[in-house]
Short mmCIF file of C-alpha atoms in Angstrom, two decimals:
data_model
loop_
_atom_site.label_atom_id
_atom_site.label_comp_id
_atom_site.label_asym_id
_atom_site.label_seq_id
_atom_site.Cartn_x
_atom_site.Cartn_y
_atom_site.Cartn_z
CA MET A 1 15.01 13.99 20.92
CA SER A 2 14.28 10.62 22.56
CA ARG A 3 13.32 7.52 20.59
CA LYS A 4 9.79 7.66 22.02
CA HIS A 5 9.31 11.29 21.02
CA LEU A 6 10.66 10.65 17.53
CA LEU A 7 8.26 7.73 17.11
CA LEU A 8 5.30 9.74 18.35
CA LYS A 9 6.20 12.80 16.28
CA GLY A 10 6.71 10.78 13.11
CA THR A 11 3.52 8.83 13.70
CA PHE A 12 1.55 12.04 14.28
CA ILE A 13 2.85 13.65 11.07
CA LEU A 14 2.19 10.55 8.97
CA THR A 15 -1.22 10.00 10.56
CA ALA A 16 -2.29 13.58 9.91
CA THR A 17 -1.06 13.25 6.33
CA GLY A 18 -2.76 9.90 5.95
CA PHE A 19 -6.09 11.25 7.14
CA ILE A 20 -5.87 14.26 4.84
CA THR A 21 -4.99 12.17 1.79
CA ARG A 22 -7.62 9.54 2.61
CA PHE A 23 -10.19 12.28 3.13
CA MET A 24 -9.28 13.67 -0.28
CA GLY A 25 -9.32 10.18 -1.79
CA PHE A 26 -12.67 9.40 -0.17
CA PHE A 27 -14.41 12.21 -2.03
CA TYR A 28 -12.36 11.50 -5.13
CA ARG A 29 -13.83 8.00 -5.23
CA ILE A 30 -17.31 9.46 -4.80
CA PHE A 31 -16.57 11.70 -7.79
CA LEU A 32 -15.38 8.70 -9.84
CA SER A 33 -18.40 6.59 -8.92
CA HIS A 34 -20.84 9.40 -9.81
CA THR A 35 -19.00 10.26 -13.05
CA PHE A 36 -18.17 6.80 -14.43
CA GLY A 37 -20.62 4.54 -12.61
CA GLU A 38 -20.05 1.29 -10.75
CA GLU A 39 -18.88 -0.59 -13.87
CA GLY A 40 -16.34 2.13 -14.73
CA VAL A 41 -14.93 2.02 -11.20
CA GLY A 42 -14.77 -1.77 -11.50
CA LEU A 43 -12.68 -1.51 -14.69
CA TYR A 44 -10.40 1.05 -13.02
CA GLN A 45 -9.90 -1.26 -10.04
CA LEU A 46 -8.96 -4.16 -12.33
CA ILE A 47 -5.62 -2.55 -13.27
CA PHE A 48 -4.50 -2.01 -9.68
CA PRO A 49 -3.18 -5.55 -9.18
CA VAL A 50 -0.89 -4.92 -12.19
CA TYR A 51 0.10 -1.57 -10.68
CA ALA A 52 0.85 -3.20 -7.33
CA LEU A 53 2.82 -6.02 -8.97
CA GLY A 54 4.94 -3.57 -10.96
CA TYR A 55 5.56 -1.51 -7.83
CA SER A 56 6.58 -4.62 -5.89
CA LEU A 57 8.99 -5.72 -8.62
CA THR A 58 10.67 -2.33 -8.84
CA CYS A 59 10.92 -0.80 -5.40
CA ALA A 60 8.65 -1.98 -2.57
CA GLY A 61 11.12 -4.44 -1.04
CA ILE A 62 14.12 -2.15 -1.54
CA GLU A 63 12.30 0.75 0.13
CA LEU A 64 11.79 -1.27 3.32
CA ALA A 65 15.32 -2.69 3.19
CA LEU A 66 16.75 0.80 2.69
CA SER A 67 14.79 2.15 5.66
CA ARG A 68 16.13 -0.59 7.93
CA LEU A 69 19.74 -0.31 6.69
CA VAL A 70 19.79 3.49 6.96
CA ALA A 71 18.50 3.27 10.54
CA ARG A 72 21.23 0.73 11.35
CA GLU A 73 24.01 2.82 9.78
CA LEU A 74 22.93 5.97 11.58
CA THR A 75 22.88 4.08 14.90
CA LYS A 76 26.55 3.27 14.22
CA GLY A 77 27.28 6.86 13.17
CA ASN A 78 27.94 5.98 9.50
CA GLU A 79 26.31 8.97 7.82
CA LYS A 80 28.22 8.50 4.57
CA ASN A 81 27.10 4.88 4.21
CA ALA A 82 23.48 5.93 4.68
CA ARG A 83 23.76 8.43 1.82
CA GLN A 84 25.47 5.93 -0.45
CA LEU A 85 22.79 3.33 0.27
CA LEU A 86 20.23 5.81 -1.09
CA ILE A 87 22.22 6.35 -4.31
CA THR A 88 22.61 2.60 -4.80
CA SER A 89 18.91 1.95 -4.22
CA LEU A 90 17.93 4.69 -6.69
CA PHE A 91 20.09 3.12 -9.39
CA LEU A 92 18.61 -0.32 -8.77
CA THR A 93 14.97 0.70 -8.62
CA VAL A 94 15.01 3.04 -11.60
CA SER A 95 16.72 0.33 -13.69
CA PHE A 96 14.10 -2.24 -12.69
CA SER A 97 11.26 0.21 -13.34
CA LEU A 98 12.41 0.97 -16.90
CA ILE A 99 12.38 -2.76 -17.65
CA ILE A 100 8.83 -3.06 -16.29
CA THR A 101 7.70 -0.02 -18.31
CA PHE A 102 9.03 -1.53 -21.55
CA PHE A 103 7.52 -4.94 -20.78
CA LEU A 104 4.09 -3.52 -19.98
CA GLN A 105 4.01 -1.47 -23.19
CA GLN A 106 4.85 -4.55 -25.25
CA SER A 107 2.37 -6.88 -23.55
CA SER A 108 -0.55 -4.64 -22.54
CA SER A 109 -2.96 -6.22 -25.02
CA PHE A 110 -2.01 -9.76 -23.98
CA LEU A 111 -2.38 -8.95 -20.28
CA ALA A 112 -5.71 -7.21 -20.78
CA LYS A 113 -7.14 -10.14 -22.74
CA ASN A 114 -5.66 -13.13 -20.92
CA VAL A 115 -5.03 -11.87 -17.38
CA LEU A 116 -7.56 -9.13 -16.71
CA CYS A 117 -10.09 -10.78 -19.05
CA ASP A 118 -11.24 -7.45 -20.48
CA LEU A 119 -9.68 -5.88 -23.61
CA ARG A 120 -10.93 -2.46 -22.52
CA CYS A 121 -8.05 -2.43 -20.04
CA THR A 122 -5.39 -2.39 -22.83
CA ARG A 123 -5.29 1.39 -23.05
CA PHE A 124 -5.28 1.70 -19.26
CA LEU A 125 -2.20 -0.53 -18.99
CA LEU A 126 -0.34 1.44 -21.69
CA ILE A 127 -0.93 4.66 -19.76
CA LEU A 128 -0.06 3.01 -16.45
CA SER A 129 3.35 1.83 -17.71
CA TYR A 130 4.81 5.34 -17.44
CA VAL A 131 4.18 5.58 -13.69
CA PHE A 132 6.89 3.17 -12.49
CA PRO A 133 10.13 5.20 -12.93
CA PHE A 134 8.57 8.10 -11.01
CA ALA A 135 7.23 5.76 -8.32
CA ALA A 136 10.70 4.22 -7.92
CA VAL A 137 12.35 7.58 -7.20
CA HIS A 138 9.55 8.62 -4.85
CA SER A 139 9.67 5.31 -2.96
CA CYS A 140 13.45 5.21 -2.42
CA ILE A 141 13.74 8.75 -1.15
CA CYS A 142 10.83 8.20 1.23
CA GLY A 143 12.51 5.01 2.49
CA TYR A 144 15.70 6.98 3.13
CA TYR A 145 13.88 9.61 5.17
CA PHE A 146 11.92 6.96 7.09
CA GLY A 147 15.22 5.33 8.01
CA ARG A 148 16.28 8.68 9.44
CA LYS A 149 12.89 8.86 11.23
CA GLN A 150 12.28 12.19 9.49
CA THR A 151 8.77 12.23 8.08
CA LYS A 152 8.36 15.79 6.80
CA ILE A 153 9.47 15.15 3.21
CA PRO A 154 7.58 11.82 2.82
CA ALA A 155 4.45 13.42 4.29
CA LEU A 156 4.62 16.45 1.99
CA SER A 157 5.32 14.25 -1.03
CA GLN A 158 2.30 12.08 -0.17
CA LEU A 159 0.07 15.15 0.06
CA LEU A 160 1.47 16.47 -3.21
CA GLU A 161 0.98 13.13 -4.97
CA GLN A 162 -2.65 12.84 -3.90
CA GLY A 163 -3.44 16.49 -4.56
CA ILE A 164 -1.92 16.54 -8.04
CA ARG A 165 -3.60 13.25 -8.92
CA ILE A 166 -7.07 14.52 -8.02
CA LEU A 167 -6.54 18.01 -9.43
CA SER A 168 -5.21 16.74 -12.77
CA VAL A 169 -8.16 14.36 -13.22
CA PHE A 170 -10.68 17.04 -12.28
CA LEU A 171 -9.13 19.64 -14.62
CA LEU A 172 -8.95 17.12 -17.45
CA TYR A 173 -12.58 16.18 -16.83
CA GLN A 174 -13.62 19.85 -16.91
CA TYR A 175 -11.66 20.50 -20.12
CA LEU A 176 -13.03 17.46 -21.97
CA THR A 177 -16.58 18.17 -20.82
CA LYS A 178 -16.35 21.81 -21.85
CA HIS A 179 -15.14 20.92 -25.35
CA SER A 180 -17.60 18.00 -25.73
CA ILE A 181 -14.78 15.46 -26.12
CA SER A 182 -15.65 11.88 -25.18
CA PHE A 183 -13.65 10.34 -22.35
CA ASP A 184 -13.66 7.39 -19.98
CA ILE A 185 -12.06 6.20 -16.75
CA SER A 186 -8.61 6.31 -18.43
CA ILE A 187 -8.28 9.93 -17.30
CA ALA A 188 -8.07 8.59 -13.74
CA VAL A 189 -5.10 6.42 -14.81
CA THR A 190 -3.44 9.55 -16.21
CA GLY A 191 -3.88 11.13 -12.80
CA LEU A 192 -1.73 8.37 -11.26
CA ILE A 193 1.19 9.39 -13.47
CA ALA A 194 0.77 13.10 -12.79
CA GLY A 195 0.76 12.52 -9.02
CA GLU A 196 3.85 10.30 -8.97
CA ALA A 197 5.77 12.56 -11.40
CA PHE A 198 5.31 15.68 -9.29
CA SER A 199 6.00 13.91 -5.99
CA SER A 200 9.22 12.30 -7.32
CA LEU A 201 10.49 15.66 -8.60
CA PHE A 202 9.71 17.20 -5.22
CA CYS A 203 11.63 14.42 -3.42
CA LEU A 204 14.66 14.86 -5.71
CA TYR A 205 14.62 18.59 -5.11
CA ALA A 206 14.40 18.06 -1.34
CA VAL A 207 17.35 15.65 -1.22
CA ARG A 208 19.45 17.79 -3.55
CA ASN A 209 18.96 20.93 -1.49
CA HIS A 210 19.01 19.44 2.01
CA HIS A 211 22.66 20.12 2.81
CA LEU A 212 22.22 18.91 6.40
CA PHE A 213 22.98 15.39 5.24
CA GLY A 214 26.21 16.33 3.49
CA PRO A 215 27.25 15.71 -0.14
CA PHE A 216 25.75 12.79 -2.06
CA ALA A 217 28.89 11.53 -3.78
CA PRO A 218 28.58 8.36 -5.91
CA PRO A 219 29.94 5.31 -4.06
CA ALA A 220 33.10 3.57 -5.22
CA PRO A 221 32.51 0.41 -7.32
CA SER A 222 33.39 -1.91 -4.42
CA THR A 223 31.11 0.02 -2.05
CA PHE A 224 28.34 0.03 -4.65
CA PHE A 225 28.68 -3.75 -5.04
CA ASN A 226 28.56 -4.31 -1.26
CA HIS A 227 25.53 -2.04 -0.82
CA THR A 228 23.80 -3.72 -3.77
CA LYS A 229 24.41 -7.14 -2.27
CA GLU A 230 23.15 -6.02 1.14
CA LEU A 231 20.06 -4.31 -0.25
CA LEU A 232 19.13 -7.24 -2.48
CA CYS A 233 19.74 -9.86 0.22
CA LEU A 234 17.50 -8.05 2.69
CA SER A 235 14.90 -7.00 0.14
CA ALA A 236 14.70 -10.35 -1.70
CA PRO A 237 12.28 -12.01 0.78
CA LEU A 238 10.26 -8.79 0.99
CA THR A 239 10.14 -8.44 -2.79
CA ALA A 240 9.34 -12.12 -3.29
CA SER A 241 6.60 -11.78 -0.69
CA ARG A 242 5.16 -8.71 -2.39
CA ILE A 243 5.39 -10.31 -5.84
CA LEU A 244 3.72 -13.53 -4.78
CA LEU A 245 1.09 -11.61 -2.85
CA ASN A 246 0.43 -9.35 -5.82
CA ILE A 247 0.20 -12.32 -8.19
CA LEU A 248 -2.26 -13.96 -5.83
CA GLN A 249 -4.11 -10.65 -5.45
CA SER A 250 -4.22 -10.34 -9.24
CA ILE A 251 -5.66 -13.84 -9.49
CA GLU A 252 -8.08 -12.91 -6.73
CA ALA A 253 -9.13 -9.62 -8.34
CA VAL A 254 -9.61 -11.06 -11.81
CA SER A 255 -11.34 -14.17 -10.50
CA ILE A 256 -13.96 -12.40 -8.37
CA PRO A 257 -16.05 -11.12 -11.35
CA VAL A 258 -15.56 -14.45 -13.17
CA ARG A 259 -16.65 -16.55 -10.20
CA LEU A 260 -19.60 -14.22 -9.60
CA GLN A 261 -20.70 -14.95 -13.16
CA ILE A 262 -20.54 -18.67 -12.37
CA TYR A 263 -22.73 -17.88 -9.36
CA GLY A 264 -25.31 -16.55 -11.86
CA MET A 265 -24.57 -12.86 -12.43
CA THR A 266 -24.07 -11.01 -15.71
CA VAL A 267 -20.74 -9.41 -16.66
CA LYS A 268 -22.07 -5.96 -15.80
CA GLU A 269 -23.49 -7.08 -12.46
CA SER A 270 -20.25 -8.82 -11.45
CA LEU A 271 -18.10 -5.80 -12.37
CA SER A 272 -20.49 -3.50 -10.52
CA ILE A 273 -20.29 -5.58 -7.33
CA TYR A 274 -16.49 -5.74 -7.63
CA GLY A 275 -16.34 -1.96 -8.12
CA VAL A 276 -18.59 -1.30 -5.11
CA LEU A 277 -16.59 -3.64 -2.88
CA THR A 278 -13.06 -2.54 -3.83
CA GLY A 279 -13.72 1.05 -4.89
CA MET A 280 -16.22 2.12 -2.22
CA ALA A 281 -16.65 -0.22 0.77
CA LEU A 282 -13.03 -1.30 1.37
CA PRO A 283 -11.59 2.26 1.16
CA CYS A 284 -14.17 3.29 3.76
CA ILE A 285 -13.16 0.46 6.10
CA LEU A 286 -9.47 1.21 5.54
CA PHE A 287 -9.86 4.94 6.23
CA PRO A 288 -8.91 4.74 9.96
CA SER A 289 -5.91 2.55 9.13
CA ALA A 290 -4.05 5.78 8.33
CA ILE A 291 -3.09 5.64 12.02
CA THR A 292 -1.84 2.05 12.02
CA ASN A 293 -0.06 2.48 8.67
CA SER A 294 1.82 5.46 10.11
CA VAL A 295 2.79 3.48 13.20
CA SER A 296 3.94 0.60 10.95
CA THR A 297 6.12 2.90 8.85
CA MET A 298 7.85 4.33 11.92
CA LEU A 299 8.09 0.97 13.69
CA LEU A 300 10.36 -0.76 11.18
CA PRO A 301 13.40 1.55 11.56
CA THR A 302 12.69 1.99 15.29
CA VAL A 303 12.66 -1.77 15.90
CA ALA A 304 15.84 -2.14 13.82
CA GLU A 305 17.51 0.56 15.92
CA ILE A 306 16.41 -1.00 19.22
CA GLN A 307 17.62 -4.41 18.07
CA ALA A 308 20.99 -2.95 17.03
CA SER A 309 21.37 -1.35 20.49
CA LYS A 310 20.27 -4.67 22.14
CA HIS A 311 17.69 -2.94 24.34
CA ARG A 312 15.45 -5.99 24.85
CA MET A 313 13.01 -4.59 27.41
CA GLY A 314 12.48 -1.52 25.25
CA LEU A 315 11.48 -3.72 22.32
CA LYS A 316 9.11 -5.78 24.47
CA ASN A 317 7.37 -2.72 25.92
CA LEU A 318 7.08 -1.07 22.51
CA VAL A 319 5.46 -4.13 20.89
CA LYS A 320 2.96 -4.52 23.76
CA LYS A 321 1.88 -0.88 23.77
CA VAL A 322 1.47 -0.69 20.00
CA THR A 323 -0.44 -3.97 19.80
CA TYR A 324 -2.90 -3.09 22.57
CA SER A 325 -3.48 0.37 21.09
CA CYS A 326 -4.21 -1.01 17.62
CA ILE A 327 -6.60 -3.64 18.98
CA PHE A 328 -8.45 -0.93 20.90
CA LEU A 329 -8.67 1.25 17.78
CA GLY A 330 -9.94 -1.70 15.73
CA SER A 331 -12.65 -2.49 18.29
CA ILE A 332 -13.87 1.11 18.36
CA CYS A 333 -13.99 1.25 14.55
CA CYS A 334 -15.83 -2.08 14.43
CA VAL A 335 -18.63 -0.69 16.59
CA PHE A 336 -18.66 2.56 14.59
CA PHE A 337 -19.02 0.87 11.19
CA ILE A 338 -21.62 -1.57 12.49
CA THR A 339 -23.67 1.41 13.65
CA PHE A 340 -23.20 3.78 10.70
CA GLY A 341 -21.97 1.57 7.83
CA ARG A 342 -25.27 1.28 5.99
CA TRP A 343 -25.87 5.03 6.37
CA PHE A 344 -22.46 5.75 4.78
CA GLY A 345 -23.30 3.60 1.76
CA LYS A 346 -26.69 5.20 1.13
CA THR A 347 -25.69 8.81 1.85
CA LEU A 348 -22.14 9.12 0.49
CA PHE A 349 -22.05 6.60 -2.35
CA HIS A 350 -25.79 6.46 -3.14
CA SER A 351 -25.37 2.67 -2.98
CA PRO A 352 -27.23 0.51 -0.43
CA LEU A 353 -24.99 -2.36 -1.53
CA ALA A 354 -21.89 -0.39 -0.42
CA GLY A 355 -23.57 0.13 2.96
CA ASN A 356 -24.17 -3.60 3.36
CA PHE A 357 -20.54 -4.34 2.47
CA ILE A 358 -19.26 -1.77 4.98
CA PHE A 359 -21.42 -3.34 7.70
CA LEU A 360 -20.14 -6.84 6.95
CA LEU A 361 -16.50 -5.78 6.60
CA SER A 362 -16.60 -3.97 9.96
CA PHE A 363 -16.03 -7.28 11.79
CA MET A 364 -12.48 -7.40 10.34
CA CYS A 365 -11.40 -4.18 12.08
CA PRO A 366 -10.13 -5.61 15.42
CA PHE A 367 -7.77 -7.87 13.44
CA LEU A 368 -7.09 -5.75 10.33
CA TYR A 369 -5.66 -2.70 12.09
CA PRO A 370 -3.13 -4.49 14.37
CA ASN A 371 -1.90 -6.74 11.54
CA ASN A 372 0.12 -4.08 9.68
CA THR A 373 1.97 -3.08 12.84
CA LEU A 374 2.63 -6.68 13.88
CA LEU A 375 4.06 -7.53 10.44
CA SER A 376 6.16 -4.35 10.53
CA VAL A 377 7.70 -5.46 13.85
CA ILE A 378 8.49 -8.87 12.35
CA ASN A 379 10.17 -7.20 9.34
CA GLY A 380 11.99 -4.80 11.67
CA ILE A 381 13.67 -7.63 13.56
CA GLY A 382 14.79 -9.11 10.25
CA LYS A 383 12.32 -12.01 9.99
CA THR A 384 11.20 -11.06 6.48
CA THR A 385 10.80 -14.68 5.39
CA LEU A 386 8.28 -15.28 8.17
CA SER A 387 6.18 -12.28 7.13
CA PHE A 388 6.29 -13.68 3.60
CA PHE A 389 4.92 -17.02 4.84
CA ILE A 390 2.17 -15.39 6.92
CA ASN A 391 1.02 -13.17 4.06
CA THR A 392 1.07 -16.07 1.61
CA LEU A 393 -1.04 -18.26 3.89
CA SER A 394 -3.51 -15.41 4.36
CA LEU A 395 -3.89 -14.86 0.63
CA GLY A 396 -4.25 -18.59 0.10
CA ILE A 397 -7.33 -18.47 2.32
CA ARG A 398 -8.72 -15.60 0.26
CA ILE A 399 -8.06 -17.39 -3.03
CA PHE A 400 -9.83 -20.44 -1.62
CA SER A 401 -12.86 -18.31 -0.76
CA VAL A 402 -12.92 -16.85 -4.30
CA TRP A 403 -12.73 -20.18 -6.11
CA ILE A 404 -14.70 -22.41 -3.75
CA LEU A 405 -17.09 -20.22 -1.76
CA ILE A 406 -18.19 -17.53 -4.26
CA PRO A 407 -19.83 -19.99 -6.71
CA HIS A 408 -21.96 -21.29 -3.81
CA PHE A 409 -22.52 -18.23 -1.60
CA GLY A 410 -21.89 -15.28 -3.95
CA ILE A 411 -19.87 -12.31 -2.71
CA LEU A 412 -20.62 -13.31 0.89
CA GLY A 413 -18.27 -16.26 0.42
CA TYR A 414 -15.42 -13.87 -0.36
CA LEU A 415 -16.22 -11.68 2.66
CA TYR A 416 -16.04 -14.77 4.90
CA GLY A 417 -12.62 -15.52 3.41
CA LEU A 418 -11.41 -11.96 4.06
CA LEU A 419 -12.35 -12.20 7.73
CA ALA A 420 -10.71 -15.63 8.11
CA SER A 421 -7.49 -14.38 6.46
CA GLN A 422 -7.18 -11.40 8.82
CA ILE A 423 -7.77 -13.59 11.88
CA CYS A 424 -5.08 -15.97 10.57
CA ILE A 425 -2.49 -13.17 10.22
CA PHE A 426 -3.31 -11.83 13.68
CA LEU A 427 -2.99 -15.17 15.48
CA LEU A 428 0.24 -16.18 13.73
CA CYS A 429 1.90 -12.82 14.42
CA ILE A 430 0.87 -12.86 18.09
CA PHE A 431 2.12 -16.43 18.49
CA PHE A 432 5.54 -15.70 16.94
CA LEU A 433 6.13 -12.37 18.70
CA SER A 434 5.10 -13.79 22.08
CA ASN A 435 7.67 -16.58 21.74
CA PHE A 436 10.32 -14.25 20.31
CA LEU A 437 9.99 -11.74 23.14
CA LYS A 438 10.08 -14.49 25.77
CA SER A 439 13.32 -15.79 24.25
CA GLN A 440 14.86 -12.32 24.60
CA ASN A 441 14.51 -12.31 28.42
#
């Protein structure tokens, strides 16, 4: 099968999966908002920066590095090296994740009080700590399959993860309600663990029984050391980028309710607005990005393969087509959300405020949707430090809007910062890629 067909097939599978899981998640968030209220959703959203930071520390960078290295090795015909890279990455990520689990269990109270500024999150963080070893296994195996440009297993595992998460929370809710046992939003945190546990077991089963790839023998110590060095060298900028971004996002997430209180709101009002924005409006805006996320996932190994084969015109044509398509999609979605955004908020979430946020956030779409694909191309050609710089600058703009603009303009100040940050990413990526592709002629 040609490179183009593989890219289109993989993108189609991941897009279909993304839409299904987002569709499921969309109604899941409606269920959470109706069951636990806007404040409960706000508390639930507070722990996600910690979740994202732990994920970044354990496996996010290594997953992308593994995908790129596997694609490179397969281009050279080194099937055995590709398999041994997976084994090495599993050892590294699971080891890191166990450290994070132990740390989070020992410091959950401190983090809840001093970082998240709400002691009610202590129990949520304790529950969350168990998710990371499962997420590490799931992430690495998906990265391996993405490097092979085979999306069936990652797609099925994503569906399984989302389905089990929602089903477990719903069944637990039904059981506790039936037996008149009090509960809170912590059951949704439990659902995160259930989803990752089942999906990681499924991925392990798939790899173990997929004999097409040959035996998965442990690498020799020297090979293990070389693969470890290669994985860490390539993943270090990606991991550092993710960590810094997650730290900044954590500062951003925790600071929004605090700065809204400085603006003049109560604690409940600030948490409610934060919950509506991050738990209702943003997921709605991000729903169509299932397409661009799928393209981004397939682009990284494809770009690495094209670069390894030194097919310069192929790379140039691919970047142009993908960029134009994503800009077109973003423009269509912008018009759609401007027209129907307020209706979505009132009808689906029973929240006029969510509708107003969706309307305002719609202006990000022409920049938001191409950005993931542009950054994926930059990572695919090995410029991971540049993507780190671009993301850091973007988050710096958002942090500025939280600390400087929110106290004066309320939540509108943050929305202005979001738009400015997405425009910044878009322009910097276009500028770099234009110059890079010209230099390849």
